Short mmCIF file of C-alpha atoms in Angstrom, two decimals:
data_model
loop_
_atom_site.label_atom_id
_atom_site.label_comp_id
_atom_site.label_asym_id
_atom_site.label_seq_id
_atom_site.Cartn_x
_atom_site.Cartn_y
_atom_site.Cartn_z
CA MET A 29 -6.52 2.98 -72.52
CA PRO A 30 -6.99 -0.06 -70.26
CA ARG A 31 -5.90 0.15 -66.64
CA LEU A 32 -2.86 -1.88 -65.62
CA ALA A 33 -3.36 -4.64 -63.05
CA PHE A 34 -0.48 -5.62 -60.77
CA THR A 35 -0.18 -9.21 -59.55
CA ASN A 36 1.63 -10.48 -56.47
CA THR A 37 4.71 -11.07 -58.63
CA ASP A 38 5.08 -7.25 -58.93
CA THR A 39 5.21 -6.64 -55.14
CA ALA A 40 8.57 -6.09 -53.48
CA PRO A 41 10.11 -9.22 -51.97
CA GLN A 42 10.01 -9.76 -48.18
CA LEU A 43 13.29 -8.64 -46.62
CA SER A 44 15.08 -11.19 -44.43
CA ARG A 45 15.51 -10.42 -40.83
CA PRO A 46 19.29 -9.78 -41.01
CA VAL A 47 18.67 -7.24 -43.74
CA GLN A 48 15.94 -5.61 -41.71
CA GLN A 49 18.28 -5.44 -38.69
CA LEU A 50 21.03 -3.91 -40.87
CA GLY A 51 18.57 -1.32 -42.06
CA SER A 52 17.52 -0.47 -38.49
CA LEU A 53 21.19 -0.29 -37.48
CA HIS A 54 22.11 2.18 -40.19
CA LYS A 55 19.05 4.24 -39.52
CA ALA A 56 19.98 4.48 -35.88
CA LEU A 57 23.55 5.48 -36.69
CA ALA A 58 22.54 8.08 -39.25
CA ASP A 59 21.82 10.81 -36.71
CA VAL A 60 24.31 12.96 -34.82
CA LEU A 61 22.28 13.22 -31.65
CA ARG A 62 21.89 9.44 -31.42
CA LEU A 63 25.69 9.09 -31.92
CA GLN A 64 26.18 11.54 -29.08
CA VAL A 65 23.91 9.49 -26.81
CA LEU A 66 25.92 6.38 -27.51
CA ARG A 67 29.09 8.27 -26.67
CA VAL A 68 27.59 9.47 -23.33
CA LEU A 69 26.55 5.93 -22.55
CA LYS A 70 30.08 4.61 -23.05
CA SER A 71 30.49 3.40 -19.45
CA GLU A 72 27.60 4.83 -17.52
CA SER A 73 23.81 4.35 -17.45
CA PHE A 74 21.39 7.24 -17.27
CA GLY A 75 17.65 7.77 -16.98
CA VAL A 76 15.84 9.61 -19.77
CA LEU A 77 15.47 12.77 -17.67
CA GLU A 78 19.22 12.68 -16.92
CA LEU A 79 20.02 12.22 -20.59
CA SER A 80 17.71 15.08 -21.44
CA ARG A 81 19.75 17.33 -19.19
CA ILE A 82 23.04 16.09 -20.61
CA MET A 83 21.97 16.47 -24.21
CA ARG A 84 19.85 19.57 -23.65
CA THR A 85 17.00 17.96 -25.54
CA ARG A 86 13.31 17.64 -24.73
CA GLN A 87 12.38 14.34 -23.06
CA SER A 88 9.82 13.46 -25.74
CA ALA A 89 12.28 13.96 -28.56
CA LEU A 90 15.00 11.97 -26.71
CA SER A 91 12.60 9.13 -26.00
CA HIS A 92 12.02 8.84 -29.76
CA HIS A 93 15.74 8.63 -30.37
CA LEU A 94 16.20 6.09 -27.62
CA LYS A 95 13.44 3.88 -29.10
CA ILE A 96 15.30 3.82 -32.46
CA LEU A 97 18.58 2.96 -30.69
CA ALA A 98 16.81 0.14 -28.82
CA THR A 99 15.20 -1.22 -32.00
CA ALA A 100 18.73 -1.52 -33.41
CA ASP A 101 20.00 -3.27 -30.29
CA LEU A 102 22.41 -0.40 -29.55
CA VAL A 103 21.01 0.38 -26.10
CA SER A 104 19.53 -1.73 -23.41
CA THR A 105 17.07 -0.66 -20.69
CA ARG A 106 16.89 -1.52 -17.04
CA ARG A 107 14.03 -0.66 -14.71
CA GLU A 108 14.97 1.00 -11.39
CA GLY A 109 11.68 1.23 -9.54
CA ASN A 110 9.58 3.67 -11.55
CA SER A 111 12.55 4.82 -13.65
CA ILE A 112 14.05 3.35 -16.78
CA PHE A 113 17.82 3.58 -17.21
CA TYR A 114 19.65 3.24 -20.53
CA ARG A 115 23.07 1.82 -21.24
CA ARG A 116 24.95 0.60 -24.27
CA ALA A 117 23.86 -2.91 -25.24
CA PHE A 118 26.56 -5.47 -24.76
CA LEU A 119 28.12 -6.85 -27.95
CA ALA A 120 27.09 -10.42 -28.38
CA ASP A 121 29.30 -12.89 -30.25
CA HIS A 122 26.33 -14.20 -32.32
CA ASP A 123 25.34 -10.68 -33.46
CA PRO A 124 25.83 -10.62 -37.22
CA HIS A 125 26.59 -6.91 -36.99
CA ARG A 126 28.92 -7.02 -34.12
CA GLU A 127 31.94 -5.80 -36.17
CA ILE A 128 29.99 -2.74 -37.38
CA LYS A 129 28.84 -1.82 -33.81
CA ALA A 130 32.34 -2.39 -32.39
CA ALA A 131 33.92 -0.17 -35.01
CA VAL A 132 31.38 2.62 -34.35
CA TYR A 133 31.93 2.32 -30.56
CA ASP A 134 35.69 2.48 -30.97
CA ARG A 135 35.42 5.52 -33.21
CA LEU A 136 32.99 7.36 -30.82
CA ASP A 137 35.13 6.47 -27.79
CA SER A 138 38.20 8.05 -29.40
CA THR A 139 36.44 11.42 -29.28
CA ASP A 140 36.13 13.62 -26.20
CA LEU A 141 32.79 14.56 -24.76
CA PRO A 142 31.98 18.29 -25.06
CA ALA A 143 32.83 20.17 -21.90
CA ALA A 144 29.24 21.10 -21.29
CA GLN A 145 28.18 17.43 -21.32
CA GLN A 146 31.00 16.50 -19.01
CA ARG A 147 29.87 19.16 -16.54
CA LYS A 148 26.29 17.86 -16.66
CA ILE A 149 27.45 14.26 -16.03
CA ARG A 150 29.61 15.33 -13.04
CA GLN A 151 26.63 17.28 -11.68
CA ILE A 152 24.25 14.31 -12.02
CA GLN A 153 26.80 12.00 -10.34
CA LEU A 154 27.30 14.57 -7.53
CA GLU A 155 23.56 14.74 -7.00
CA ARG A 156 23.40 10.94 -6.71
CA SER A 157 26.33 10.95 -4.24
CA GLN A 158 24.76 13.72 -2.16
CA GLN A 159 21.50 11.82 -2.01
CA SER A 160 23.25 8.75 -0.61
CA LEU A 161 25.60 10.72 1.66
CA GLY A 162 22.70 12.73 3.02
CA PHE A 163 20.94 9.52 3.95
CA PHE A 164 23.91 8.21 5.88
CA ASN A 165 24.52 11.44 7.62
CA ARG A 166 20.88 11.53 8.81
CA ASN A 167 20.72 7.87 9.74
CA ALA A 168 24.16 7.00 11.03
CA THR A 169 22.82 5.91 14.42
CA ARG A 170 20.06 3.82 12.82
CA PHE A 171 21.93 2.36 9.89
CA ARG A 172 22.02 -1.24 11.07
CA GLU A 173 18.26 -1.13 11.84
CA LYS A 174 17.46 0.21 8.33
CA GLN A 175 19.94 -2.10 6.58
CA GLY A 176 18.32 -4.95 8.43
CA LEU A 177 15.10 -4.38 6.51
CA ILE A 178 16.94 -5.74 3.47
CA VAL A 179 19.48 -8.14 4.94
CA GLU A 180 21.13 -8.90 8.22
CA HIS A 181 24.94 -9.07 8.09
CA ALA A 182 24.81 -12.41 9.81
CA ASP A 183 22.83 -13.80 6.86
CA TYR A 184 25.83 -13.85 4.57
CA HIS A 185 28.79 -12.95 6.87
CA GLY A 186 30.03 -16.53 7.13
CA SER A 187 29.91 -17.16 3.38
CA LEU A 188 31.77 -13.90 2.72
CA LEU A 189 34.53 -14.80 5.22
CA LYS A 190 34.96 -18.22 3.60
CA VAL A 191 35.49 -16.53 0.23
CA ILE A 192 38.09 -14.16 1.74
CA GLU A 193 39.91 -17.02 3.42
CA GLY A 194 39.77 -19.06 0.19
CA LEU A 195 41.61 -16.27 -1.72
CA GLY A 196 44.76 -17.28 0.14
CA ILE A 197 45.88 -13.71 0.81
CA ASP A 198 48.78 -13.33 3.25
CA ALA A 199 48.21 -11.66 6.62
CA GLY A 200 50.78 -9.01 5.64
CA ALA A 201 48.84 -8.01 2.53
CA SER A 202 47.29 -4.52 2.11
CA VAL A 203 43.46 -4.64 2.31
CA LEU A 204 41.06 -1.84 1.59
CA GLU A 205 37.34 -1.94 2.62
CA VAL A 206 35.17 0.63 0.91
CA GLY A 207 32.16 1.80 2.96
CA PRO A 208 32.75 -0.17 6.15
CA GLY A 209 29.54 1.13 7.73
CA GLU A 210 29.41 0.26 11.44
CA GLY A 211 32.57 -1.84 11.08
CA GLN A 212 31.07 -5.34 11.33
CA LEU A 213 33.26 -6.82 8.63
CA LEU A 214 36.10 -4.45 9.42
CA VAL A 215 36.47 -5.82 12.94
CA ARG A 216 36.86 -9.40 11.50
CA LEU A 217 39.33 -8.24 8.84
CA HIS A 218 41.32 -6.59 11.58
CA THR A 219 42.04 -9.99 13.02
CA MET A 220 43.04 -11.42 9.65
CA PHE A 221 45.31 -8.68 8.13
CA ASN A 222 47.96 -6.40 9.49
CA ARG A 223 47.56 -3.55 6.97
CA LEU A 224 44.03 -2.51 6.68
CA THR A 225 42.48 0.72 5.30
CA ALA A 226 38.83 1.80 5.76
CA LEU A 227 37.42 4.24 3.25
CA ASP A 228 34.07 6.03 3.69
CA ASN A 229 32.72 9.38 2.42
CA SER A 230 30.42 9.69 5.48
CA ARG A 231 32.34 11.06 8.47
CA ASP A 232 29.70 9.81 10.85
CA MET A 233 29.84 6.26 9.53
CA LEU A 234 33.66 6.34 9.51
CA GLN A 235 33.60 7.36 13.19
CA ARG A 236 31.32 4.45 13.99
CA SER A 237 33.60 1.95 12.25
CA ARG A 238 36.61 3.59 13.97
CA ALA A 239 34.89 3.09 17.37
CA ALA A 240 34.05 -0.58 16.53
CA VAL A 241 37.70 -1.41 15.65
CA ALA A 242 39.01 0.54 18.67
CA GLU A 243 37.29 -1.94 20.97
CA ASN A 244 39.66 -4.52 19.45
CA SER A 245 42.83 -2.44 19.82
CA GLY A 246 42.50 -0.67 16.47
CA LYS A 247 46.16 -0.83 15.58
CA GLY A 248 47.05 -1.31 11.94
CA VAL A 249 44.03 0.28 10.52
CA THR A 250 44.09 3.56 8.47
CA PHE A 251 40.81 5.55 8.20
CA ILE A 252 40.19 7.78 5.16
CA GLU A 253 37.25 10.06 4.64
CA GLY A 254 36.36 10.11 0.92
CA ASP A 255 35.62 7.82 -2.03
CA THR A 256 37.78 5.76 -4.35
CA LYS A 257 38.72 8.91 -6.23
CA VAL A 258 40.26 10.26 -3.08
CA ALA A 259 42.01 6.93 -2.51
CA ARG A 260 43.58 7.00 -5.92
CA LYS A 261 45.30 10.32 -5.07
CA ARG A 262 47.15 8.62 -2.27
CA LYS A 263 48.76 6.27 -4.86
CA LYS A 264 48.80 3.31 -2.50
CA LEU A 265 48.12 -0.09 -4.06
CA HIS A 266 46.26 -2.93 -2.38
CA ASP A 267 46.17 -6.71 -2.60
CA LEU A 268 42.41 -6.91 -1.81
CA ILE A 269 39.60 -4.39 -2.14
CA ILE A 270 36.20 -5.17 -0.63
CA PHE A 271 32.78 -3.63 -1.28
CA ASP A 272 30.38 -5.21 1.24
CA MET A 273 26.82 -4.16 0.36
CA VAL A 274 28.05 -0.74 -0.78
CA LEU A 275 27.95 -0.51 -4.53
CA HIS A 276 24.17 0.10 -4.67
CA HIS A 277 24.83 3.29 -2.66
CA ILE A 278 27.45 4.61 -5.09
CA SER A 279 26.58 7.16 -7.84
CA SER A 280 28.76 5.58 -10.52
CA PRO A 281 29.38 1.83 -10.20
CA PRO A 282 31.43 1.69 -13.43
CA ARG A 283 33.82 4.34 -12.05
CA SER A 284 34.21 2.28 -8.86
CA PHE A 285 35.38 -0.62 -10.95
CA ARG A 286 37.84 1.60 -12.85
CA ASP A 287 39.17 3.16 -9.55
CA SER A 288 39.41 -0.28 -8.00
CA ALA A 289 41.45 -1.63 -10.91
CA ALA A 290 43.81 1.35 -10.54
CA LEU A 291 44.10 0.75 -6.85
CA LEU A 292 44.88 -2.96 -7.10
CA LYS A 293 48.30 -4.50 -7.29
CA THR A 294 48.91 -6.92 -10.19
CA GLY A 295 47.52 -10.20 -9.00
CA GLY A 296 45.13 -8.45 -6.55
CA CYS A 297 41.46 -9.14 -6.07
CA LEU A 298 38.28 -7.10 -6.01
CA LEU A 299 35.55 -8.70 -3.84
CA LEU A 300 31.90 -7.68 -3.95
CA ALA A 301 29.04 -8.71 -1.73
CA GLU A 302 26.04 -7.09 -3.46
CA LEU A 303 22.34 -7.27 -3.99
CA SER A 304 21.12 -8.95 -7.14
CA SER A 305 18.71 -6.91 -9.26
CA HIS A 306 15.29 -6.48 -7.62
CA ASP A 307 12.13 -4.34 -7.99
CA GLN A 308 11.55 -3.21 -4.40
CA ASP A 309 11.67 0.54 -4.94
CA TRP A 310 10.89 1.35 -1.25
CA VAL A 311 14.56 0.81 -0.41
CA ARG A 312 15.51 4.15 -2.03
CA GLU A 313 13.77 6.21 0.61
CA THR A 314 14.05 3.78 3.55
CA CYS A 315 17.65 2.57 3.05
CA GLY A 316 19.24 5.25 0.88
CA ASP A 317 19.86 2.94 -2.11
CA VAL A 318 20.76 4.59 -5.35
CA TRP A 319 20.47 1.35 -7.38
CA LEU A 320 18.08 -1.56 -7.03
CA GLY A 321 20.84 -4.27 -7.08
CA PHE A 322 22.71 -5.34 -10.17
CA GLU A 323 22.60 -7.92 -12.93
CA GLU A 324 25.53 -10.30 -13.04
CA SER A 325 26.17 -9.24 -16.66
CA ASP A 326 26.45 -5.59 -15.70
CA LEU A 327 29.08 -6.36 -13.06
CA ASN A 328 31.00 -8.54 -15.54
CA HIS A 329 30.85 -5.80 -18.20
CA TRP A 330 32.20 -3.06 -15.91
CA ALA A 331 34.90 -5.37 -14.64
CA GLU A 332 36.07 -6.29 -18.10
CA LYS A 333 36.02 -2.66 -19.20
CA ALA A 334 38.22 -1.82 -16.21
CA GLY A 335 40.70 -4.54 -17.21
CA LEU A 336 39.68 -7.06 -14.52
CA SER A 337 39.07 -10.73 -15.12
CA ILE A 338 36.01 -12.58 -13.84
CA GLY A 339 36.55 -14.96 -10.99
CA GLN A 340 34.26 -17.12 -8.80
CA SER A 341 30.69 -16.17 -7.86
CA SER A 342 27.92 -17.38 -5.68
CA ILE A 343 24.30 -16.42 -5.06
CA LEU A 344 22.60 -16.53 -1.66
CA SER A 345 18.84 -16.34 -1.40
CA LEU A 346 17.43 -14.57 1.67
CA ARG A 347 14.20 -15.14 3.49
CA ASN A 348 12.72 -11.77 2.50
CA GLY A 349 13.03 -12.28 -1.26
CA PHE A 350 16.31 -10.49 -1.80
CA GLN A 351 19.40 -12.27 -3.21
CA ILE A 352 22.99 -11.52 -2.54
CA GLN A 353 25.78 -12.22 -4.96
CA ILE A 354 29.32 -12.60 -3.84
CA ARG A 355 31.73 -11.87 -6.74
CA VAL A 356 35.50 -12.00 -7.15
CA PHE A 357 37.42 -10.17 -9.90
CA HIS A 358 41.20 -10.36 -10.53
CA LYS A 359 43.74 -7.87 -11.83
CA GLY A 360 45.66 -10.17 -14.16
CA ILE A 361 49.27 -11.06 -14.00
CA PRO A 362 51.06 -10.05 -17.19
CA ASP A 363 52.87 -12.62 -19.36
CA THR A 364 56.57 -12.93 -18.54
#
């Protein structure tokens, strides 16, 4: 019996890219562990070691799953020094499979995380917070010196004040500064607003900002030891909330956006002066930074998830290679 010969016409046709992407997407979603990872990454970013702890899975196995999710454009990566952090990929309007991904995210987000995973996440965030808080407690007297290695307050202070003045907020408005440090901005705010609150989870730094304001009478300023979670328990709303070079020290930036949205009055503003994303890992040890700056898209995503609208922005380049972004977000006014 003669052997059969196959010609090129017998080979399978080349799949189009959209079909290949659809296959990768369904492959990625056809695994319970990968779905759990997407649920964990709902509004936070984690490194692979942190995810291994949360999921109680070996790092090598989890890395394999993350690679499959990345191939399907379900997760994005961000380098923080020598570490890689993962978050959900943003849904792009031009993505042909956007509706499928959005439906999956909505379904996942309607489920509660297992209690064990919630505990692990809280533990990781606490460890991040303690790392930052420990730095400030050890270096309160030298904070300005260490911060000056990245940026001097004078380098962007004038631009920040112009943005604040341009917001047109009345002197009688309620203003909250998160992490006032040694009180450089707080002192200036004290001359602009009658109802001012300073919030810091470092007692030593809060004392230094208190002393700075005391030299300028200090009346009309409330000092609170704690973070935005503590501030929410006080149930006081504000017209303006300011994070001045603080967010990169906070364990969970997305939670800061959610807390800020809850703390703002309708029509209020969230103002950030923050480092743009960079790769200078030495700032972790030297300056107590938890994050190496932020991409504009990340800040926008967290703001929108918190129900805030995106306002004006500007980028300032500094002489040492760092960049500062000044961002404004608004808590919208409902239709009447």
